[in-house]
C-alpha positions as MATLAB code, in Angstrom:
seq = 'MKDWVTNQMIEQFNSIWHRRELLYYLVTSELKAEHKNKALGFLWSFLDPLLLMATYILLVVVIFDRGGPQFPVLIFCAIVSWRWFTSSLSAAIASITSKRSVVQTTRFPLMVLPLAGVVTGLVDYLAAFVILVPLLFAFDATFTVHVLWLPVLIVVQLVLTIGAALICAVLGTYLTDLKNILQFLLKLGFYLSPILYSVADTVPERFKVYYMLNPFAALIESYKNILIRGMPPSEYMGIAAALAVVVFLVGFWYFAREEHKLVKAI';
ca = [
     -11.399  -12.714   14.238;
     -12.282   -9.021   14.157;
     -13.710   -9.172   17.692;
     -10.641  -11.056   18.927;
      -8.261   -8.443   17.511;
     -10.369   -5.605   18.938;
     -10.514   -7.186   22.388;
      -6.797   -7.926   22.312;
      -5.987   -4.349   21.304;
      -8.086   -2.938   24.132;
      -6.546   -5.377   26.602;
      -2.996   -4.638   25.436;
      -3.571   -0.875   25.468;
      -4.881   -1.051   29.026;
      -1.956   -3.234   30.115;
       0.602   -0.911   28.544;
      -1.114    2.158   29.989;
      -0.978    0.643   33.489;
       2.719   -0.104   32.961;
       3.529    3.211   31.254;
       6.168    3.908   33.907;
       8.008    0.829   32.658;
       7.826    2.088   29.070;
       9.149    5.483   30.204;
      11.969    3.799   32.124;
      12.947    1.636   29.147;
      12.970    4.599   26.755;
      15.045    6.809   29.060;
      17.411    3.913   29.775;
      17.909    3.234   26.065;
      18.528    6.908   25.355;
      21.122    7.071   28.112;
      22.787    3.814   27.057;
      22.777    4.932   23.426;
      24.962    7.941   24.198;
      26.752    6.906   27.400;
      29.879    5.421   25.827;
      30.192    7.905   22.990;
      32.637   10.768   23.301;
      30.152   13.248   21.835;
      27.220   11.907   23.847;
      23.803   13.167   22.804;
      25.354   15.300   20.063;
      25.825   12.099   18.077;
      22.066   12.082   17.409;
      22.665   15.187   15.292;
      26.111   14.384   13.921;
      25.274   10.871   12.712;
      22.698   11.962   10.067;
      24.771   15.055    9.273;
      27.867   12.980    8.521;
      25.816   10.555    6.448;
      24.340   13.506    4.573;
      27.838   14.892    3.957;
      28.950   11.517    2.562;
      26.152   11.441   -0.010;
      26.673   15.109   -0.890;
      30.292   14.266   -1.696;
      29.227   11.275   -3.761;
      26.200   12.716   -5.599;
      26.877   16.453   -5.808;
      30.681   16.710   -5.905;
      31.660   13.531   -7.766;
      28.646   12.948  -10.042;
      27.488   16.590  -10.263;
      23.856   15.663   -9.603;
      21.257   16.437   -6.958;
      20.363   20.108   -7.390;
      20.649   23.080   -5.004;
      18.296   21.660   -2.347;
      19.802   18.170   -2.328;
      21.447   18.504    1.144;
      18.214   19.323    2.968;
      16.200   16.827    0.889;
      18.533   13.985    1.782;
      18.770   14.988    5.450;
      14.976   15.022    5.679;
      14.844   11.509    4.196;
      17.736   10.124    6.234;
      16.302   11.059    9.643;
      12.963    9.489    8.730;
      14.591    6.274    7.492;
      16.909    6.232   10.522;
      13.914    6.189   12.873;
      12.493    3.153   11.049;
      15.743    1.175   10.854;
      16.817    1.855   14.440;
      13.396    0.751   15.696;
      13.520   -2.542   13.808;
      17.122   -3.227   14.822;
      16.198   -2.646   18.474;
      13.048   -4.770   18.176;
      14.909   -7.888   16.992;
      16.757   -8.292   20.296;
      14.200   -6.504   22.473;
      12.966   -9.721   24.105;
      16.061  -11.923   24.098;
      18.201   -9.114   25.546;
      15.827   -8.860   28.523;
      15.769  -12.609   29.149;
      16.157  -12.449   32.940;
      13.483   -9.785   33.334;
      11.040  -11.530   30.991;
      11.413  -14.842   32.833;
      11.034  -13.407   36.332;
       8.587  -10.499   35.983;
       5.060  -10.449   34.580;
       4.374   -7.484   32.281;
       3.086   -6.912   28.715;
       5.994   -7.976   26.480;
       4.798   -5.565   23.807;
       6.376   -2.803   25.895;
       9.850   -4.028   24.878;
       9.672   -3.460   21.091;
       7.564   -0.342   21.669;
      10.400    1.148   23.721;
      12.717    0.964   20.717;
      10.121    2.632   18.487;
       9.555    5.477   20.951;
      13.314    5.913   21.402;
      13.672    6.247   17.639;
      10.829    8.765   17.584;
      12.591   10.889   20.210;
      15.786   10.867   18.126;
      13.750   11.745   15.020;
      12.119   14.741   16.694;
      15.496   15.824   18.105;
      16.845   15.931   14.542;
      14.500   18.832   13.809;
      16.960   20.993   15.758;
      19.210   20.589   12.706;
      16.517   20.189   10.050;
      14.732   23.492   10.727;
      17.854   25.654   10.184;
      18.601   23.609    7.048;
      15.116   24.382    5.720;
      15.846   28.099    5.947;
      19.427   27.755    4.695;
      18.328   25.973    1.520;
      15.272   28.125    0.790;
      12.539   25.627    1.569;
       9.067   26.699    0.480;
       6.750   26.953    3.476;
       3.033   26.567    2.806;
      -0.061   25.359    4.637;
       0.881   21.827    3.552;
       3.423   21.701    6.399;
       0.409   20.992    8.643;
       0.446   17.474    7.209;
       3.581   16.719    9.267;
       1.785   15.251   12.344;
      -0.268   13.016   10.033;
       2.857   11.674    8.314;
       4.529   11.049   11.673;
       1.480    9.094   12.877;
       1.452    7.008    9.674;
       5.150    6.215   10.081;
       4.613    5.449   13.778;
       1.825    2.980   12.974;
       3.927    1.336   10.245;
       7.016    1.151   12.450;
       5.167   -0.348   15.415;
       3.671   -3.072   13.227;
       7.023   -3.933   11.635;
       8.778   -3.834   15.032;
       6.268   -6.259   16.573;
       6.853   -8.729   13.735;
      10.638   -8.375   14.084;
      10.428   -8.840   17.873;
       8.713  -12.212   17.495;
      10.870  -13.437   14.606;
      14.023  -12.208   16.337;
      13.167  -14.359   19.342;
      12.810  -17.481   17.214;
      15.526  -16.814   14.619;
      18.897  -15.799   16.029;
      20.370  -14.891   12.632;
      17.503  -12.584   11.656;
      19.615   -9.513   12.440;
      21.947  -10.223    9.519;
      19.013  -10.798    7.173;
      17.331   -7.604    8.348;
      20.470   -5.544    7.768;
      20.537   -6.708    4.157;
      16.820   -6.003    3.671;
      17.144   -2.520    5.181;
      20.077   -1.708    2.888;
      17.973   -2.863   -0.054;
      15.046   -0.786    1.214;
      17.301    2.260    1.457;
      18.002    2.188   -2.273;
      14.451    1.217   -3.233;
      13.091    4.214   -1.323;
      13.499    7.776   -2.696;
      16.193    8.869   -0.259;
      18.971    9.693   -2.727;
      16.573   10.614   -5.508;
      13.061   11.874   -6.258;
      10.320    9.642   -7.615;
       8.953   12.425   -9.832;
      12.308   13.266  -11.427;
      14.112    9.927  -11.549;
      11.760    6.947  -11.583;
      10.333    6.037  -15.023;
       6.536    6.093  -15.207;
       6.318    2.354  -15.878;
       8.050    1.583  -12.587;
       6.107    3.978  -10.358;
       3.404    1.391   -9.769;
       5.917   -0.580   -7.677;
       6.167    2.351   -5.295;
       2.545    1.794   -4.395;
       3.768   -1.353   -2.612;
       6.491    0.521   -0.712;
       4.878    2.765    1.917;
       8.220    4.427    2.617;
       8.414    5.702   -0.948;
       5.253    7.741   -0.415;
       6.242    8.715    3.126;
       9.666   10.061    2.208;
       8.362   11.883   -0.873;
       5.614   13.362    1.291;
       8.099   14.583    3.922;
      10.108   16.258    1.169;
       6.985   17.762   -0.394;
       5.453   19.323    2.707;
       8.661   20.461    4.411;
      10.794   21.614    1.477;
       8.853   21.907   -1.774;
       5.693   23.472   -0.355;
       3.599   20.784   -2.050;
       0.901   18.399   -0.767;
       1.814   14.814    0.233;
       2.516   12.198   -2.411;
      -0.429   10.941   -4.450;
       0.361    7.485   -3.069;
       0.102    8.610    0.565;
      -3.380    7.161    1.002;
      -2.115    3.751   -0.122;
       0.875    4.085    2.213;
      -1.436    4.857    5.138;
      -3.583    1.814    4.315;
      -0.489   -0.400    4.096;
       0.734    0.989    7.433;
      -2.546   -0.015    9.081;
      -2.341   -3.492    7.523;
       1.254   -3.955    8.759;
       0.216   -2.740   12.225;
      -2.748   -5.135   12.441;
      -0.675   -8.081   11.182;
       2.129   -7.231   13.610;
      -0.259   -6.842   16.528;
      -2.105  -10.078   15.717;
       1.134  -12.023   15.322;
       2.658  -10.688   18.539;
      -0.539  -11.236   20.552;
      -0.786  -14.801   19.244;
       2.837  -15.641   20.066;
       3.329  -13.627   23.254;
       2.692  -16.520   25.669;
       5.211  -18.670   23.736;
       8.044  -16.133   23.745;
       9.015  -16.646   27.372;
       9.592  -20.350   26.701;
      11.366  -19.620   23.410;
      14.170  -17.655   25.075;
];
């Protein structure tokens, strides 16, 4: 089993590398299509999380008088991270069925299709730093050497997102109503992850063990810690990284096993 997965990973990596122009084309096409019919175009990548942040500021800070002085930048930091994950999974569900004619007429590694959505989300996430960096200064973020953890956290989220996207791509091909189910699960995940709150300040000690099973809890807390609080990543970050690898391996194995069936399924 281990040798099969290793051989498949090497084979898939080589196939994707040889078709990297296709991946680049898909990503650029999705970025263009994403903003083509919007009046504000590419600016919507910045305004969307900003408007969502403003909504929760109104709800939490103004109405309920909670959140603290750094709440706006804390929530923006969490929202852009979560947005990358959710947009990638939403794109992955229809990544194969939406390219039915291409899949049925052209031979290429199908894994490129869900990967394109993940990379597109990553580009949007990195673009959001144009807004996040000024917010860090505006709300007196504490900058320390721990900010160097940022590339590591991005890699962990990338690995987790790819694995989840591969699973969604296969299931989305077989189950046409999966999109509705996923939307519900992502809304549930939004509130179960520390986006509107902090684990350290809000979650009772007896419940914190459940956050060990939610890699996004550690990821989001770690983003907040290293970028805003000047603290090291969450104590659960090692568990989150391990879970990300497990999700990636399961997603890769499942996609590789089903890939030859997907063309017939659509």
